[in-house]
PDB file of C-alpha atoms in Angstrom:
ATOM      1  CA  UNK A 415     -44.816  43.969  39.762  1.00 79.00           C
ATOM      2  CA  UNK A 416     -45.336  46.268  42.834  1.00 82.00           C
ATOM      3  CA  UNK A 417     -42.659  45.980  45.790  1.00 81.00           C
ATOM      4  CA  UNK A 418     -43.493  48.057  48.343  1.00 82.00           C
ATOM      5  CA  UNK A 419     -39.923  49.039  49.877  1.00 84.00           C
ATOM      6  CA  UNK A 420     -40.976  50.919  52.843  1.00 83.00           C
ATOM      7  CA  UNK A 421     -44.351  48.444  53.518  1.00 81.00           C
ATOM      8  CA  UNK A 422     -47.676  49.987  53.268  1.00 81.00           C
ATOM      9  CA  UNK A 423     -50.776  51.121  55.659  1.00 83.00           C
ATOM     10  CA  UNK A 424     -53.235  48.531  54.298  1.00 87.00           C
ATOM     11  CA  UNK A 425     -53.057  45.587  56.559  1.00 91.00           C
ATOM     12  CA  UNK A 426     -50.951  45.335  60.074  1.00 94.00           C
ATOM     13  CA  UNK A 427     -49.795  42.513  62.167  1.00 95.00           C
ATOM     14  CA  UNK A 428     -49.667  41.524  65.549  1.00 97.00           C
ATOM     15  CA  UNK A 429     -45.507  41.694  66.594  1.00 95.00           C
ATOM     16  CA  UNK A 430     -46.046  38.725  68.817  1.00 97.00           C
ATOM     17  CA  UNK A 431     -47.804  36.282  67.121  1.00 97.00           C
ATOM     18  CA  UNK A 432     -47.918  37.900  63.551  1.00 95.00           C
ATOM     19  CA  UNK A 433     -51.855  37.859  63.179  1.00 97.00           C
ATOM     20  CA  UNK A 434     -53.580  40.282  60.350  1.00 96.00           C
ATOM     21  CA  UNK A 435     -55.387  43.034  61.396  1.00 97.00           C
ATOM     22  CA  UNK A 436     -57.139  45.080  58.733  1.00 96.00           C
ATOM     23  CA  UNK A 437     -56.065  48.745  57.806  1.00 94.00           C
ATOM     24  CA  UNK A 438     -59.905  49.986  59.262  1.00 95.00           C
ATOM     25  CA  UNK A 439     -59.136  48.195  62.477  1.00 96.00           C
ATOM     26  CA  UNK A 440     -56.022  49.684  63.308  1.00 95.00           C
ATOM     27  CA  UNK A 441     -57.652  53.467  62.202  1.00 94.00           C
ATOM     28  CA  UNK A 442     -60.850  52.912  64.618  1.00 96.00           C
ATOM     29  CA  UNK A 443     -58.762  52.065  67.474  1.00 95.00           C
ATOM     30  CA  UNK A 444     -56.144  55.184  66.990  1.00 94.00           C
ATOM     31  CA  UNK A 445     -58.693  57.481  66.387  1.00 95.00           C
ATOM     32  CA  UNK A 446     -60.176  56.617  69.919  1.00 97.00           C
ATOM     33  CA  UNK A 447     -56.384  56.936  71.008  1.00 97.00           C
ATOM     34  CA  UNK A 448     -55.903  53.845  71.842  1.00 96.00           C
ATOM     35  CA  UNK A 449     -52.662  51.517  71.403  1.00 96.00           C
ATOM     36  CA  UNK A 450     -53.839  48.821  68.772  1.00 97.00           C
ATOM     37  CA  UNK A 451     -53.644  45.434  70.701  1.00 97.00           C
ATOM     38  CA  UNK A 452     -53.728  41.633  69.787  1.00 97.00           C
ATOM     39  CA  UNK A 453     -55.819  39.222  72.387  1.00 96.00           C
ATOM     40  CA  UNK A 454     -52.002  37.546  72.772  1.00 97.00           C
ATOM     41  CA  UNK A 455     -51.256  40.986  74.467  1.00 96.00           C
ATOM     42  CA  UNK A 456     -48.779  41.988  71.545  1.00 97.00           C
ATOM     43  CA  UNK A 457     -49.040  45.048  70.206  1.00 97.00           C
ATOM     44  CA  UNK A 458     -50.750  45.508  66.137  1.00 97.00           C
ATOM     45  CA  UNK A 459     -48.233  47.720  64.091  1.00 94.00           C
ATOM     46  CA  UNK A 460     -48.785  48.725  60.287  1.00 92.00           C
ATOM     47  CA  UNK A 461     -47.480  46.666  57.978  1.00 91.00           C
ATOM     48  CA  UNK A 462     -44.333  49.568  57.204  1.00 89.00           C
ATOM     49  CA  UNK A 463     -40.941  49.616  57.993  1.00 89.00           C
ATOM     50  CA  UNK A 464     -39.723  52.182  60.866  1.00 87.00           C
ATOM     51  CA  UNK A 465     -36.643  53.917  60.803  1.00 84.00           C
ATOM     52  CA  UNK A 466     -33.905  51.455  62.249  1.00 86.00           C
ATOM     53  CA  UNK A 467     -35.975  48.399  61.095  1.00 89.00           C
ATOM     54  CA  UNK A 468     -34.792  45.871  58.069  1.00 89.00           C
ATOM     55  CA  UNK A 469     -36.679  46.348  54.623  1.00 88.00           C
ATOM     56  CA  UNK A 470     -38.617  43.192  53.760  1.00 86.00           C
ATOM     57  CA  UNK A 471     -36.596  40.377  52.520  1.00 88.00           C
ATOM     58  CA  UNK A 472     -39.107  40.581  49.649  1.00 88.00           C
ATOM     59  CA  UNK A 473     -37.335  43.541  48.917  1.00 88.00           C
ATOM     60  CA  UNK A 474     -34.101  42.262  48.072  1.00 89.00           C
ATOM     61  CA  UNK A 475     -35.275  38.943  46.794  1.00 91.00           C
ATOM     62  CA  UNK A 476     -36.764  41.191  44.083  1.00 88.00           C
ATOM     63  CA  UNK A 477     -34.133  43.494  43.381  1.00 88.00           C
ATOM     64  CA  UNK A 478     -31.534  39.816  42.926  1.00 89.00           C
ATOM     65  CA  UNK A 479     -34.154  38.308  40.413  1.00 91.00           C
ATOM     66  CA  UNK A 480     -36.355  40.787  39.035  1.00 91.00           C
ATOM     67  CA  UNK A 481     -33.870  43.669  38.017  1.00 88.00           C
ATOM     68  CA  UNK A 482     -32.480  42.209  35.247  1.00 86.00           C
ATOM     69  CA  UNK A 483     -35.691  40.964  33.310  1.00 90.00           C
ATOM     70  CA  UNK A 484     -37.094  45.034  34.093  1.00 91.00           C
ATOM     71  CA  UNK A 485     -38.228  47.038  30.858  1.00 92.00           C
ATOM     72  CA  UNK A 486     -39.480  49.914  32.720  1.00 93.00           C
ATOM     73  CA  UNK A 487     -38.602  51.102  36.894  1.00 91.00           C
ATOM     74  CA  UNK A 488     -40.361  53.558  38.168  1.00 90.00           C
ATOM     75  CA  UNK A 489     -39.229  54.650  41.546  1.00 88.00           C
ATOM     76  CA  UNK A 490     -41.521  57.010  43.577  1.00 87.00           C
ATOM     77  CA  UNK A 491     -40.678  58.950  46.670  1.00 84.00           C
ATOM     78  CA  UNK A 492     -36.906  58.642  47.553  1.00 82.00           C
ATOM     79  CA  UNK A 493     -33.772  61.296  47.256  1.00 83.00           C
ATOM     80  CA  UNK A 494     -32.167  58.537  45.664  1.00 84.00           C
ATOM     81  CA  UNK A 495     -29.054  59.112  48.317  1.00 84.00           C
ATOM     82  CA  UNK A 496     -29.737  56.376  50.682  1.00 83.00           C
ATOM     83  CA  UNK A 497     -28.577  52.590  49.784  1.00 85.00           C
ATOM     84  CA  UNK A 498     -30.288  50.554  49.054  1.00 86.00           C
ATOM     85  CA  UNK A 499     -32.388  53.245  46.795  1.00 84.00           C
ATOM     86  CA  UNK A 500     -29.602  55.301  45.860  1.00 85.00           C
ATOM     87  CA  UNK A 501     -28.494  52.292  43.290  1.00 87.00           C
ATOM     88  CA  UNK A 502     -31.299  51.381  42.333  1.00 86.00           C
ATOM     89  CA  UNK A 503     -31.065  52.922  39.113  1.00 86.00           C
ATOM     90  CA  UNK A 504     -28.055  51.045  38.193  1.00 88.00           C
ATOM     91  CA  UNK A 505     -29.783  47.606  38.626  1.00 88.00           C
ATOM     92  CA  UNK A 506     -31.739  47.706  35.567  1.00 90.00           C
ATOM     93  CA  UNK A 507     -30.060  46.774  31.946  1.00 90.00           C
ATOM     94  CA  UNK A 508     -28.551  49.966  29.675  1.00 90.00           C
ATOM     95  CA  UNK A 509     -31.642  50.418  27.595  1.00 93.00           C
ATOM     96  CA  UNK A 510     -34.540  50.119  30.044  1.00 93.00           C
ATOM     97  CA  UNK A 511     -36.493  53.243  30.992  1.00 95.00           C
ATOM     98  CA  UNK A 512     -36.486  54.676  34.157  1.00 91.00           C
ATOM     99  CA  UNK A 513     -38.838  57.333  36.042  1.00 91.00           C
ATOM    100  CA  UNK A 514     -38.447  58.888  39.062  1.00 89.00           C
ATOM    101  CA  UNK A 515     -41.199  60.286  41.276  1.00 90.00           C
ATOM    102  CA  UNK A 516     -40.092  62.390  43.927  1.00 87.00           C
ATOM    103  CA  UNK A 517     -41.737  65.514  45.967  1.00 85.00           C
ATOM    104  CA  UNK A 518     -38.284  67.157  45.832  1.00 83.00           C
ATOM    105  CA  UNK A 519     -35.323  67.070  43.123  1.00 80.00           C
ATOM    106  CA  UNK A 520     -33.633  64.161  43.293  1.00 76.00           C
ATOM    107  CA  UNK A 521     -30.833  62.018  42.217  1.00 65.00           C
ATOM    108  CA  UNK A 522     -27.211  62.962  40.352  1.00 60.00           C
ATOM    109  CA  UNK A 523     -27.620  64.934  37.459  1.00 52.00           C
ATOM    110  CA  UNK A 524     -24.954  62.351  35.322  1.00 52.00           C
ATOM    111  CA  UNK A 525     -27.373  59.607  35.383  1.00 50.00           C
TER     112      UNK A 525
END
């Protein structure tokens, strides 16, 4: 299972009344540099989570039910010194596998 922490560029939605707007929509109206628009008036924004914004419920409905029945975690892209990430390691059992994918070195050195 794939939960997408942070959101993802694929799809975006209208912030006023929460239609879909495909990922190629939203592209051909920036790239005329335009502001991405519903018909309601609302503005379309990416389907990704902004600094100062809540991650997705889906998010931590996951990590409450999924995290214990996890043989292998990877984690890509995070220092792993930000919560919620940062113990994210530590919600798996003793024996399951994990791998970390990060640009930069990450993490604590005892785990």
């Amino acid at each position: 299972k794939i939960v997408e922490a942070h959101g993802a560029f694929h799809k975006g939605h209208c912030i006023k009344c929460n239609k879909e707007f495909s990922q190629d929509w939203i592209k051909e109206i920036i790239f005329k540099d335009e502001v991405p628009t519903c018909d309601c008036g609302g503005f379309v924004k990416p389907d990704i989570v902004f600094f100062g914004e809540n991650l997705p419920e889906r998010f931590f409905k996951c990590m409450q039910t999924d995290f214990a029945k996890c043989d292998l975690l990877i984690i890509l892209g995070t220092s792993l010194v930000v919560q919620p990430f940062a113990s994210l390691i530590d919600k798996v059992g003793q024996d399951c596998p994990r791998l970390l994918i990060n640009m930069e070195k990450a993490g604590v050195s005892s785990r």
